[in-house]
């Protein structure tokens, strides 16, 4: 391990009121739609994580005026479309960034070359290239549809595309390309995925029809539309809020409130699952902010019980399974998560890394191609052992999940490459310390 490892060890209860960082999905979309629109878009609460900063830089490279006015306050001056960038677009670690930007860029008669870090260069891009190709875009890429790749767009035709996997990134890429396709685009999703692109397109003045029919949701975007700049308030990210909330649930005596958390019905699968497990969670001050529901969410230490997570819930909590697996480790009984194969193509193979990390911390796990079972350690006085050094493969959610585990386990837990946490949650360590957590640098894995 490198000198930059972080170690979390058991401390007192976690207590306090915090604000989750801006939602990553909404932050990417705000910048991209702002750049595609004509006129000014003012954004408040933008997530200033590395992933989103890469998208901001990409929008500037494609000709938009992008300016940071203060903490989380950004202004985008859209020019009604993209112009050819002078250099390669490097999206860093961001799958959402690169897939959505490729969709948007495909609408224009230009070439653009995309790359990313080692993790992103290993992730499948075919899922986006396939529909973009059917619309008329072309590309040259590494074997298996991997980055770096050069995409050539323009003169797109309409597509009616049924998503082969439940992916909001693919849906969004097709809709963004459809903005500049002759006849627009239609996406059919057999399973509903996060709908921020649809909501935000409306906010930018686009006409978009969503109807439930037959085998799923049909999202129809008519062609020939122009977007007008707008104001966006980015709510707190439920995928980030999940970490302090689960930390409170598993640490005796804790009570933590996360203010202003997004409660979009397609993002709250984790809250539902924790509720099924018997978590003491209350939701107050429910309000509407800019077309999305937000609320203050309080979690108190709870005796959790293992559950079977319904597979159809997966799209609404796909990024939350790593931290759910940690909650499950502190529960009594087994928790089974099925239908989660998509986890294997995230920033890392998250099923494999959670299984390895939990096993190293003394937890019983069973890994299947599309499932993970965690045997809760709580039997009488038997607790989660911890005492491991975890290799995160540069995955921010693997790092944060194991640090939360270390905060309540008997022995400390160390993670490598903690710098990657800043891709989605730049103030994570400081926030957790403020709540009472003990997280140190360079401490040995066991004492
Ligand atoms: C996202 C969609 C999900 C999610 C990712 C963000 C989005 O990916 O895992 O972190 O903003 O559209 P998929 O669409 O690949 O499931």
Tab-separated table of C-alpha atoms and ligand atoms in Angstrom:
chain	number	residue	atom	x	y	z
A	1	UNK	CA	0.000	0.000	0.000
A	2	UNK	CA	1.075	3.573	-0.610
A	3	UNK	CA	1.781	6.246	2.012
A	4	UNK	CA	-1.634	7.765	1.328
A	5	UNK	CA	-3.720	4.987	2.911
A	6	UNK	CA	-6.560	5.850	5.295
A	7	UNK	CA	-7.526	3.873	8.376
A	8	UNK	CA	-10.881	4.010	10.174
A	9	UNK	CA	-11.130	2.721	13.735
A	10	UNK	CA	-13.919	2.386	16.252
A	11	UNK	CA	-14.695	5.595	18.136
A	12	UNK	CA	-17.687	6.978	20.035
A	13	UNK	CA	-21.175	7.487	18.621
A	14	UNK	CA	-21.629	9.580	15.492
A	15	UNK	CA	-23.801	12.632	16.027
A	16	UNK	CA	-24.649	15.720	14.058
A	17	UNK	CA	-26.368	17.400	11.138
A	18	UNK	CA	-24.678	17.487	7.743
A	19	UNK	CA	-25.445	18.364	4.135
A	20	UNK	CA	-24.676	15.832	1.429
A	21	UNK	CA	-22.640	17.051	-1.549
A	22	UNK	CA	-24.550	17.895	-4.729
A	23	UNK	CA	-25.983	15.016	-6.713
A	24	UNK	CA	-23.420	13.723	-9.199
A	25	UNK	CA	-25.945	12.661	-11.852
A	26	UNK	CA	-27.726	16.015	-11.797
A	27	UNK	CA	-24.447	17.962	-11.736
A	28	UNK	CA	-23.157	16.316	-14.940
A	29	UNK	CA	-26.485	16.909	-16.673
A	30	UNK	CA	-26.715	20.562	-15.587
A	31	UNK	CA	-23.352	21.332	-17.196
A	32	UNK	CA	-24.038	19.374	-20.385
A	33	UNK	CA	-27.539	20.750	-20.977
A	34	UNK	CA	-26.289	24.229	-20.082
A	35	UNK	CA	-23.634	23.928	-22.787
A	36	UNK	CA	-26.128	22.593	-25.373
A	37	UNK	CA	-28.636	25.381	-24.619
A	38	UNK	CA	-28.645	28.949	-25.820
A	39	UNK	CA	-28.012	31.542	-23.149
A	40	UNK	CA	-27.075	31.478	-19.494
A	41	UNK	CA	-27.537	28.619	-17.059
A	42	UNK	CA	-26.904	29.403	-13.394
A	43	UNK	CA	-26.177	26.373	-11.214
A	44	UNK	CA	-26.160	26.242	-7.419
A	45	UNK	CA	-24.988	23.327	-5.319
A	46	UNK	CA	-22.935	21.746	-8.121
A	47	UNK	CA	-20.863	18.792	-6.931
A	48	UNK	CA	-17.255	19.924	-7.159
A	49	UNK	CA	-15.856	16.407	-7.359
A	50	UNK	CA	-13.252	15.388	-9.922
A	51	UNK	CA	-15.795	13.639	-12.162
A	52	UNK	CA	-17.945	16.726	-12.539
A	53	UNK	CA	-14.964	19.068	-12.957
A	54	UNK	CA	-13.939	16.934	-15.946
A	55	UNK	CA	-17.368	17.470	-17.476
A	56	UNK	CA	-17.073	21.226	-16.871
A	57	UNK	CA	-13.704	21.228	-18.658
A	58	UNK	CA	-15.169	19.192	-21.532
A	59	UNK	CA	-18.008	21.677	-21.976
A	60	UNK	CA	-15.483	24.518	-22.142
A	61	UNK	CA	-13.458	22.530	-24.684
A	62	UNK	CA	-16.596	22.216	-26.855
A	63	UNK	CA	-17.022	25.997	-26.838
A	64	UNK	CA	-19.304	26.827	-23.893
A	65	UNK	CA	-18.425	29.598	-21.457
A	66	UNK	CA	-17.961	27.869	-18.093
A	67	UNK	CA	-17.252	29.942	-15.016
A	68	UNK	CA	-17.047	29.144	-11.297
A	69	UNK	CA	-18.597	31.984	-9.314
A	70	UNK	CA	-18.163	30.555	-5.793
A	71	UNK	CA	-18.575	27.330	-3.839
A	72	UNK	CA	-20.968	25.187	-5.884
A	73	UNK	CA	-22.032	28.220	-7.934
A	74	UNK	CA	-21.344	27.923	-11.613
A	75	UNK	CA	-22.453	29.754	-14.717
A	76	UNK	CA	-22.563	28.137	-18.160
A	77	UNK	CA	-23.002	30.206	-21.259
A	78	UNK	CA	-24.324	27.831	-23.891
A	79	UNK	CA	-23.844	28.516	-27.567
A	80	UNK	CA	-26.719	26.312	-28.744
A	81	UNK	CA	-24.388	23.423	-29.618
A	82	UNK	CA	-20.843	22.072	-29.529
A	83	UNK	CA	-17.945	23.115	-31.737
A	84	UNK	CA	-14.934	20.889	-32.411
A	85	UNK	CA	-12.517	20.663	-29.479
A	86	UNK	CA	-8.826	21.322	-30.067
A	87	UNK	CA	-7.673	18.435	-27.886
A	88	UNK	CA	-8.623	15.048	-26.464
A	89	UNK	CA	-11.523	15.048	-23.962
A	90	UNK	CA	-10.302	13.315	-20.795
A	91	UNK	CA	-13.243	12.305	-18.588
A	92	UNK	CA	-11.033	10.905	-15.806
A	93	UNK	CA	-12.925	8.269	-13.796
A	94	UNK	CA	-16.403	9.342	-14.924
A	95	UNK	CA	-18.567	6.808	-16.774
A	96	UNK	CA	-21.576	9.106	-16.600
A	97	UNK	CA	-19.516	12.021	-17.897
A	98	UNK	CA	-18.077	10.259	-20.922
A	99	UNK	CA	-21.250	8.394	-21.935
A	100	UNK	CA	-23.511	11.436	-21.721
A	101	UNK	CA	-20.992	13.703	-23.440
A	102	UNK	CA	-20.509	11.202	-26.272
A	103	UNK	CA	-24.274	11.228	-26.797
A	104	UNK	CA	-24.396	15.018	-26.836
A	105	UNK	CA	-21.329	15.330	-29.113
A	106	UNK	CA	-22.704	12.799	-31.626
A	107	UNK	CA	-25.317	15.359	-32.651
A	108	UNK	CA	-22.712	17.600	-34.277
A	109	UNK	CA	-20.751	17.362	-37.502
A	110	UNK	CA	-17.322	17.026	-35.896
A	111	UNK	CA	-14.840	14.506	-34.563
A	112	UNK	CA	-14.091	14.209	-30.855
A	113	UNK	CA	-11.594	11.932	-29.119
A	114	UNK	CA	-12.430	10.673	-25.630
A	115	UNK	CA	-10.280	9.012	-22.995
A	116	UNK	CA	-10.196	8.492	-19.252
A	117	UNK	CA	-8.218	6.917	-16.416
A	118	UNK	CA	-7.304	3.218	-16.326
A	119	UNK	CA	-10.660	2.275	-14.778
A	120	UNK	CA	-12.697	4.166	-17.379
A	121	UNK	CA	-10.546	2.824	-20.238
A	122	UNK	CA	-11.513	-0.675	-19.079
A	123	UNK	CA	-15.283	-0.030	-19.056
A	124	UNK	CA	-17.663	-0.958	-21.908
A	125	UNK	CA	-18.624	1.859	-24.271
A	126	UNK	CA	-20.416	-0.403	-26.783
A	127	UNK	CA	-23.651	0.037	-24.899
A	128	UNK	CA	-23.625	3.703	-25.995
A	129	UNK	CA	-21.858	3.279	-29.347
A	130	UNK	CA	-24.438	0.753	-30.580
A	131	UNK	CA	-27.457	3.116	-30.515
A	132	UNK	CA	-25.336	6.095	-31.618
A	133	UNK	CA	-24.154	3.991	-34.587
A	134	UNK	CA	-27.762	3.155	-35.466
A	135	UNK	CA	-28.447	6.887	-35.503
A	136	UNK	CA	-25.573	7.438	-37.954
A	137	UNK	CA	-22.488	8.223	-35.838
A	138	UNK	CA	-19.215	6.397	-36.517
A	139	UNK	CA	-16.065	5.783	-34.443
A	140	UNK	CA	-12.695	4.155	-34.157
A	141	UNK	CA	-11.864	2.569	-30.823
A	142	UNK	CA	-9.846	-0.086	-29.022
A	143	UNK	CA	-11.006	-3.711	-29.081
A	144	UNK	CA	-14.273	-4.306	-27.280
A	145	UNK	CA	-15.465	-0.725	-27.569
A	146	UNK	CA	-12.970	0.665	-25.054
A	147	UNK	CA	-11.552	4.173	-24.711
A	148	UNK	CA	-9.682	5.974	-26.114
A	149	UNK	CA	-12.035	6.392	-29.040
A	150	UNK	CA	-12.754	8.971	-31.692
A	151	UNK	CA	-16.398	9.629	-32.448
A	152	UNK	CA	-17.637	11.314	-35.604
A	153	UNK	CA	-21.153	12.730	-35.440
A	154	UNK	CA	-23.673	14.795	-37.371
A	155	UNK	CA	-26.600	14.046	-39.711
A	156	UNK	CA	-28.211	11.722	-37.194
A	157	UNK	CA	-31.502	9.990	-37.874
A	158	UNK	CA	-34.305	9.056	-35.483
A	159	UNK	CA	-34.036	5.931	-33.389
A	160	UNK	CA	-36.535	3.956	-31.308
A	161	UNK	CA	-34.219	2.113	-28.930
A	162	UNK	CA	-35.118	-0.490	-26.325
A	163	UNK	CA	-32.505	-0.535	-23.557
A	164	UNK	CA	-30.928	-4.006	-23.317
A	165	UNK	CA	-29.721	-3.215	-19.781
A	166	UNK	CA	-31.328	-0.819	-17.277
A	167	UNK	CA	-28.953	2.112	-17.763
A	168	UNK	CA	-29.801	5.782	-17.302
A	169	UNK	CA	-26.472	6.607	-18.921
A	170	UNK	CA	-27.412	4.871	-22.172
A	171	UNK	CA	-30.938	6.326	-22.102
A	172	UNK	CA	-29.490	9.802	-21.580
A	173	UNK	CA	-26.864	9.430	-24.317
A	174	UNK	CA	-29.588	8.505	-26.838
A	175	UNK	CA	-31.842	11.385	-25.755
A	176	UNK	CA	-29.000	13.908	-25.921
A	177	UNK	CA	-28.054	12.689	-29.411
A	178	UNK	CA	-31.768	12.805	-30.307
A	179	UNK	CA	-31.826	16.549	-29.651
A	180	UNK	CA	-29.940	16.956	-32.935
A	181	UNK	CA	-31.280	13.966	-34.846
A	182	UNK	CA	-33.736	14.297	-37.691
A	183	UNK	CA	-37.013	13.246	-36.019
A	184	UNK	CA	-35.637	13.122	-32.468
A	185	UNK	CA	-35.419	9.870	-30.505
A	186	UNK	CA	-37.488	7.396	-28.559
A	187	UNK	CA	-36.140	5.247	-25.734
A	188	UNK	CA	-38.068	2.296	-24.345
A	189	UNK	CA	-36.984	1.144	-20.924
A	190	UNK	CA	-38.322	-2.184	-19.659
A	191	UNK	CA	-37.203	-1.191	-16.127
A	192	UNK	CA	-37.409	2.444	-15.016
A	193	UNK	CA	-34.049	4.127	-14.360
A	194	UNK	CA	-33.226	7.542	-12.893
A	195	UNK	CA	-35.079	10.201	-14.867
A	196	UNK	CA	-32.993	13.324	-14.277
A	197	UNK	CA	-32.322	13.839	-17.997
A	198	UNK	CA	-36.034	13.814	-18.817
A	199	UNK	CA	-36.869	16.195	-15.951
A	200	UNK	CA	-34.030	18.540	-16.764
A	201	UNK	CA	-34.750	18.601	-20.510
A	202	UNK	CA	-38.202	19.922	-19.584
A	203	UNK	CA	-36.575	22.513	-17.333
A	204	UNK	CA	-34.570	23.715	-20.346
A	205	UNK	CA	-37.823	24.108	-22.321
A	206	UNK	CA	-37.799	20.856	-24.319
A	207	UNK	CA	-40.925	18.948	-25.107
A	208	UNK	CA	-40.637	15.333	-23.982
A	209	UNK	CA	-43.342	12.748	-23.551
A	210	UNK	CA	-43.133	9.872	-21.081
A	211	UNK	CA	-45.803	7.168	-21.118
A	212	UNK	CA	-46.142	3.717	-19.652
A	213	UNK	CA	-47.118	1.285	-22.393
A	214	UNK	CA	-46.810	-2.436	-22.914
A	215	UNK	CA	-43.428	-3.636	-21.797
A	216	UNK	CA	-42.171	-0.463	-20.177
A	217	UNK	CA	-41.717	3.302	-20.283
A	218	UNK	CA	-41.574	5.064	-23.631
A	219	UNK	CA	-39.675	8.339	-23.612
A	220	UNK	CA	-40.309	10.309	-26.777
A	221	UNK	CA	-38.245	13.364	-27.660
A	222	UNK	CA	-39.438	15.106	-30.808
A	223	UNK	CA	-36.682	16.457	-33.081
A	224	UNK	CA	-35.840	20.054	-33.961
A	225	UNK	CA	-35.920	21.445	-30.437
A	226	UNK	CA	-33.869	24.219	-28.947
A	227	UNK	CA	-32.936	24.451	-25.278
A	228	UNK	CA	-32.954	27.711	-23.342
A	229	UNK	CA	-30.603	28.349	-20.407
A	230	UNK	CA	-32.187	28.118	-16.961
A	231	UNK	CA	-31.484	28.042	-13.196
A	232	UNK	CA	-30.702	24.768	-11.478
A	233	UNK	CA	-30.447	23.970	-7.798
A	234	UNK	CA	-28.640	20.649	-7.379
A	235	UNK	CA	-30.036	18.617	-4.435
A	236	UNK	CA	-27.920	16.491	-2.077
A	237	UNK	CA	-26.779	13.172	-3.536
A	238	UNK	CA	-28.561	10.169	-1.987
A	239	UNK	CA	-25.683	7.942	-3.133
A	240	UNK	CA	-23.299	10.027	-0.983
A	241	UNK	CA	-25.756	10.584	1.888
A	242	UNK	CA	-25.914	6.791	2.158
A	243	UNK	CA	-22.460	6.705	3.815
A	244	UNK	CA	-23.114	8.886	6.902
A	245	UNK	CA	-26.614	7.398	7.232
A	246	UNK	CA	-25.408	3.787	7.250
A	247	UNK	CA	-22.512	4.781	9.537
A	248	UNK	CA	-25.097	6.011	12.080
A	249	UNK	CA	-27.162	2.826	11.736
A	250	UNK	CA	-24.219	0.536	12.538
A	251	UNK	CA	-22.489	2.609	15.254
A	252	UNK	CA	-24.082	2.306	18.739
A	253	UNK	CA	-25.530	5.514	20.193
A	254	UNK	CA	-25.467	7.408	16.879
A	255	UNK	CA	-27.915	9.864	15.357
A	256	UNK	CA	-27.078	11.652	12.101
A	257	UNK	CA	-29.252	13.932	9.966
A	258	UNK	CA	-28.503	14.620	6.304
A	259	UNK	CA	-30.247	17.771	5.105
A	260	UNK	CA	-31.516	18.466	1.604
A	261	UNK	CA	-31.213	14.908	0.276
A	262	UNK	CA	-32.758	14.111	-3.101
A	263	UNK	CA	-35.745	11.787	-2.741
A	264	UNK	CA	-36.464	11.109	-6.417
A	265	UNK	CA	-38.569	7.891	-6.382
A	266	UNK	CA	-36.077	6.275	-8.787
A	267	UNK	CA	-33.187	6.863	-6.358
A	268	UNK	CA	-34.532	5.699	-2.988
A	269	UNK	CA	-34.127	1.929	-3.205
A	270	UNK	CA	-31.566	1.967	-0.390
A	271	UNK	CA	-33.934	3.778	2.003
A	272	UNK	CA	-36.637	1.214	1.217
A	273	UNK	CA	-34.240	-1.678	1.788
A	274	UNK	CA	-32.899	-0.262	5.059
A	275	UNK	CA	-36.523	0.206	6.154
A	276	UNK	CA	-37.168	-3.479	5.397
A	277	UNK	CA	-34.130	-4.312	7.561
A	278	UNK	CA	-35.661	-2.471	10.520
A	279	UNK	CA	-33.589	0.722	10.320
A	280	UNK	CA	-34.729	3.663	12.420
A	281	UNK	CA	-34.844	6.329	9.712
A	282	UNK	CA	-37.110	9.360	9.639
A	283	UNK	CA	-37.783	11.702	6.753
A	284	UNK	CA	-38.816	15.276	7.573
A	285	UNK	CA	-39.174	18.652	5.892
A	286	UNK	CA	-40.149	17.094	2.540
A	287	UNK	CA	-40.206	19.836	-0.095
A	288	UNK	CA	-39.949	20.486	-3.816
A	289	UNK	CA	-36.763	22.106	-5.095
A	290	UNK	CA	-36.504	22.804	-8.803
A	291	UNK	CA	-38.730	19.909	-9.893
A	292	UNK	CA	-37.167	17.318	-7.553
A	293	UNK	CA	-38.334	16.229	-4.076
A	294	UNK	CA	-35.811	16.757	-1.282
A	295	UNK	CA	-35.988	16.154	2.482
A	296	UNK	CA	-33.967	15.907	5.685
A	297	UNK	CA	-33.206	12.308	6.567
A	298	UNK	CA	-32.245	11.140	10.081
A	299	UNK	CA	-30.754	7.736	10.883
A	300	UNK	CA	-30.310	6.337	14.412
A	301	UNK	CA	-28.368	3.276	15.494
A	302	UNK	CA	-30.559	0.231	14.816
A	303	UNK	CA	-30.646	-3.526	15.244
A	304	UNK	CA	-30.760	-4.539	11.579
A	305	UNK	CA	-32.044	-7.812	10.189
A	306	UNK	CA	-30.978	-9.421	6.930
A	307	UNK	CA	-33.400	-9.320	3.992
A	308	UNK	CA	-33.815	-10.513	0.417
A	309	UNK	CA	-33.518	-7.375	-1.693
A	310	UNK	CA	-36.056	-7.538	-4.542
A	311	UNK	CA	-34.065	-7.678	-7.831
A	312	UNK	CA	-36.404	-5.176	-9.482
A	313	UNK	CA	-35.178	-2.598	-6.972
A	314	UNK	CA	-31.645	-2.702	-8.423
A	315	UNK	CA	-31.849	0.305	-10.790
A	316	UNK	CA	-33.018	2.552	-7.938
A	317	UNK	CA	-30.024	1.707	-5.739
A	318	UNK	CA	-27.347	0.377	-8.088
A	319	UNK	CA	-24.574	2.558	-6.598
A	320	UNK	CA	-25.690	1.824	-3.029
A	321	UNK	CA	-25.125	-1.948	-2.896
A	322	UNK	CA	-21.547	-1.609	-1.562
A	323	UNK	CA	-22.703	0.357	1.487
A	324	UNK	CA	-25.790	-1.856	1.827
A	325	UNK	CA	-23.402	-4.819	2.021
A	326	UNK	CA	-21.706	-3.083	4.972
A	327	UNK	CA	-25.064	-2.532	6.707
A	328	UNK	CA	-25.802	-6.221	6.064
A	329	UNK	CA	-22.509	-7.218	7.704
A	330	UNK	CA	-23.694	-5.631	10.973
A	331	UNK	CA	-27.169	-7.203	10.763
A	332	UNK	CA	-28.411	-10.513	12.103
A	333	UNK	CA	-29.185	-13.073	9.415
A	334	UNK	CA	-28.443	-13.180	5.714
A	335	UNK	CA	-28.942	-10.425	3.170
A	336	UNK	CA	-29.258	-11.556	-0.436
A	337	UNK	CA	-28.893	-9.127	-3.313
A	338	UNK	CA	-29.874	-10.512	-6.712
A	339	UNK	CA	-30.054	-9.041	-10.202
A	340	UNK	CA	-27.003	-6.864	-9.583
A	341	UNK	CA	-24.776	-7.931	-12.516
A	342	UNK	CA	-24.413	-4.261	-13.563
A	343	UNK	CA	-22.269	-3.772	-10.445
A	344	UNK	CA	-19.480	-5.660	-12.178
A	345	UNK	CA	-19.021	-2.908	-14.808
A	346	UNK	CA	-18.904	0.116	-12.514
A	347	UNK	CA	-15.691	1.927	-11.515
A	348	UNK	CA	-14.559	-1.565	-10.468
A	349	UNK	CA	-16.112	-5.018	-10.278
A	350	UNK	CA	-18.002	-4.075	-7.149
A	351	UNK	CA	-19.426	-7.529	-6.440
A	352	UNK	CA	-15.922	-9.039	-6.399
A	353	UNK	CA	-14.349	-6.225	-4.376
A	354	UNK	CA	-17.098	-6.104	-1.745
A	355	UNK	CA	-16.974	-9.889	-1.411
A	356	UNK	CA	-13.176	-9.795	-0.989
A	357	UNK	CA	-13.197	-6.840	1.419
A	358	UNK	CA	-15.960	-8.224	3.633
A	359	UNK	CA	-14.364	-11.674	3.700
A	360	UNK	CA	-11.056	-10.091	4.771
A	361	UNK	CA	-12.970	-8.388	7.599
A	362	UNK	CA	-14.307	-11.742	8.845
A	363	UNK	CA	-17.751	-11.629	7.221
A	364	UNK	CA	-19.326	-14.631	5.492
A	365	UNK	CA	-20.063	-13.847	1.846
A	366	UNK	CA	-21.249	-15.782	-1.185
A	367	UNK	CA	-20.533	-14.382	-4.611
A	368	UNK	CA	-22.482	-15.348	-7.753
A	369	UNK	CA	-22.265	-13.877	-11.254
A	370	UNK	CA	-25.215	-11.549	-10.605
A	371	UNK	CA	-25.697	-11.796	-6.860
A	372	UNK	CA	-24.065	-11.260	-3.486
A	373	UNK	CA	-25.077	-12.759	-0.159
A	374	UNK	CA	-23.753	-11.334	3.106
A	375	UNK	CA	-24.041	-13.294	6.333
A	376	UNK	CA	-24.658	-10.763	9.077
A	377	UNK	CA	-22.113	-11.043	11.892
A	378	UNK	CA	-24.489	-10.120	14.690
A	379	UNK	CA	-25.077	-13.285	16.693
A	380	UNK	CA	-25.125	-12.667	20.462
A	381	UNK	CA	-21.854	-10.928	21.265
A	382	UNK	CA	-20.245	-11.800	17.967
A	383	UNK	CA	-19.349	-8.591	16.092
A	384	UNK	CA	-17.735	-7.594	12.811
A	385	UNK	CA	-14.023	-8.342	13.141
A	386	UNK	CA	-12.465	-5.825	10.691
A	387	UNK	CA	-8.685	-5.709	10.902
A	388	UNK	CA	-7.993	-5.785	7.160
A	389	UNK	CA	-6.206	-3.776	4.507
A	390	UNK	CA	-8.529	-3.378	1.531
A	391	UNK	CA	-7.451	-2.891	-2.087
A	392	UNK	CA	-10.003	-0.533	-3.634
A	393	UNK	CA	-8.820	-0.593	-7.266
A	394	UNK	CA	-9.324	3.178	-7.186
A	395	UNK	CA	-13.082	2.858	-6.624
A	396	UNK	CA	-14.426	5.672	-4.431
A	397	UNK	CA	-17.472	3.745	-3.203
A	398	UNK	CA	-15.398	0.673	-2.282
A	399	UNK	CA	-13.094	2.955	-0.254
A	400	UNK	CA	-15.895	4.794	1.582
A	401	UNK	CA	-17.841	1.590	2.293
A	402	UNK	CA	-14.878	-0.088	3.964
A	403	UNK	CA	-14.015	3.024	5.967
A	404	UNK	CA	-17.581	3.005	7.362
A	405	UNK	CA	-17.127	-0.676	8.199
A	406	UNK	CA	-13.900	0.163	10.040
A	407	UNK	CA	-15.688	2.814	12.133
A	408	UNK	CA	-17.849	0.167	13.804
A	409	UNK	CA	-15.716	-2.999	13.582
A	410	UNK	CA	-13.611	-4.443	16.395
A	411	UNK	CA	-10.316	-3.808	14.596
A	412	UNK	CA	-9.402	-0.903	12.264
A	413	UNK	CA	-9.785	-1.124	8.497
A	414	UNK	CA	-7.349	0.449	6.034
A	415	UNK	CA	-8.082	1.395	2.422
A	416	UNK	CA	-5.668	2.287	-0.359
A	417	UNK	CA	-6.014	5.039	-2.984
A	418	UNK	CA	-8.339	7.159	-0.803
A	419	UNK	CA	-7.668	10.148	-3.065
A	420	UNK	CA	-10.280	8.677	-5.424
A	421	UNK	CA	-13.005	9.475	-2.881
A	422	UNK	CA	-12.840	13.030	-4.248
A	423	UNK	CA	-14.378	11.889	-7.542
A	424	UNK	CA	-17.817	11.905	-5.889
A	425	UNK	CA	-17.485	13.071	-2.254
A	426	UNK	CA	-14.617	15.559	-1.782
A	427	UNK	CA	-15.394	16.383	1.900
A	428	UNK	CA	-16.119	12.803	3.025
A	429	UNK	CA	-13.286	12.359	5.533
A	430	UNK	CA	-13.779	15.800	7.061
A	431	UNK	CA	-17.546	15.292	7.317
A	432	UNK	CA	-17.196	11.904	8.990
A	433	UNK	CA	-14.584	13.266	11.421
A	434	UNK	CA	-16.965	16.136	12.234
A	435	UNK	CA	-19.595	13.560	13.179
A	436	UNK	CA	-17.140	11.859	15.535
A	437	UNK	CA	-15.429	9.278	13.352
A	438	UNK	CA	-11.775	8.444	13.810
A	439	UNK	CA	-10.084	8.292	10.426
A	440	UNK	CA	-6.321	8.559	10.317
A	441	UNK	CA	-3.636	8.560	7.674
A	442	UNK	CA	-0.987	5.882	7.499
A	443	UNK	CA	-1.990	3.954	10.609
A	444	UNK	CA	-1.266	0.245	10.439
A	445	UNK	CA	-4.161	-2.050	9.548
A	446	UNK	CA	-4.098	-3.817	12.897
A	447	UNK	CA	-2.862	-2.777	16.342
B	1	LIG	C1	-25.865	7.218	-13.590
B	1	LIG	C2	-26.408	5.996	-13.888
B	1	LIG	C3	-25.941	4.732	-13.293
B	1	LIG	C4	-25.093	4.965	-12.048
B	1	LIG	C5	-24.096	6.067	-12.251
B	1	LIG	C6	-24.810	7.369	-12.584
B	1	LIG	C7	-26.385	8.416	-14.278
B	1	LIG	O1	-25.156	4.050	-14.254
B	1	LIG	O2	-24.430	3.789	-11.676
B	1	LIG	O3	-23.308	6.257	-11.103
B	1	LIG	O4	-26.097	9.546	-13.814
B	1	LIG	O5	-27.083	8.270	-15.279
B	1	LIG	P1	-25.860	3.150	-15.391
B	1	LIG	O6	-26.694	4.004	-16.215
B	1	LIG	O7	-24.733	2.545	-16.179
B	1	LIG	O8	-26.621	2.100	-14.639
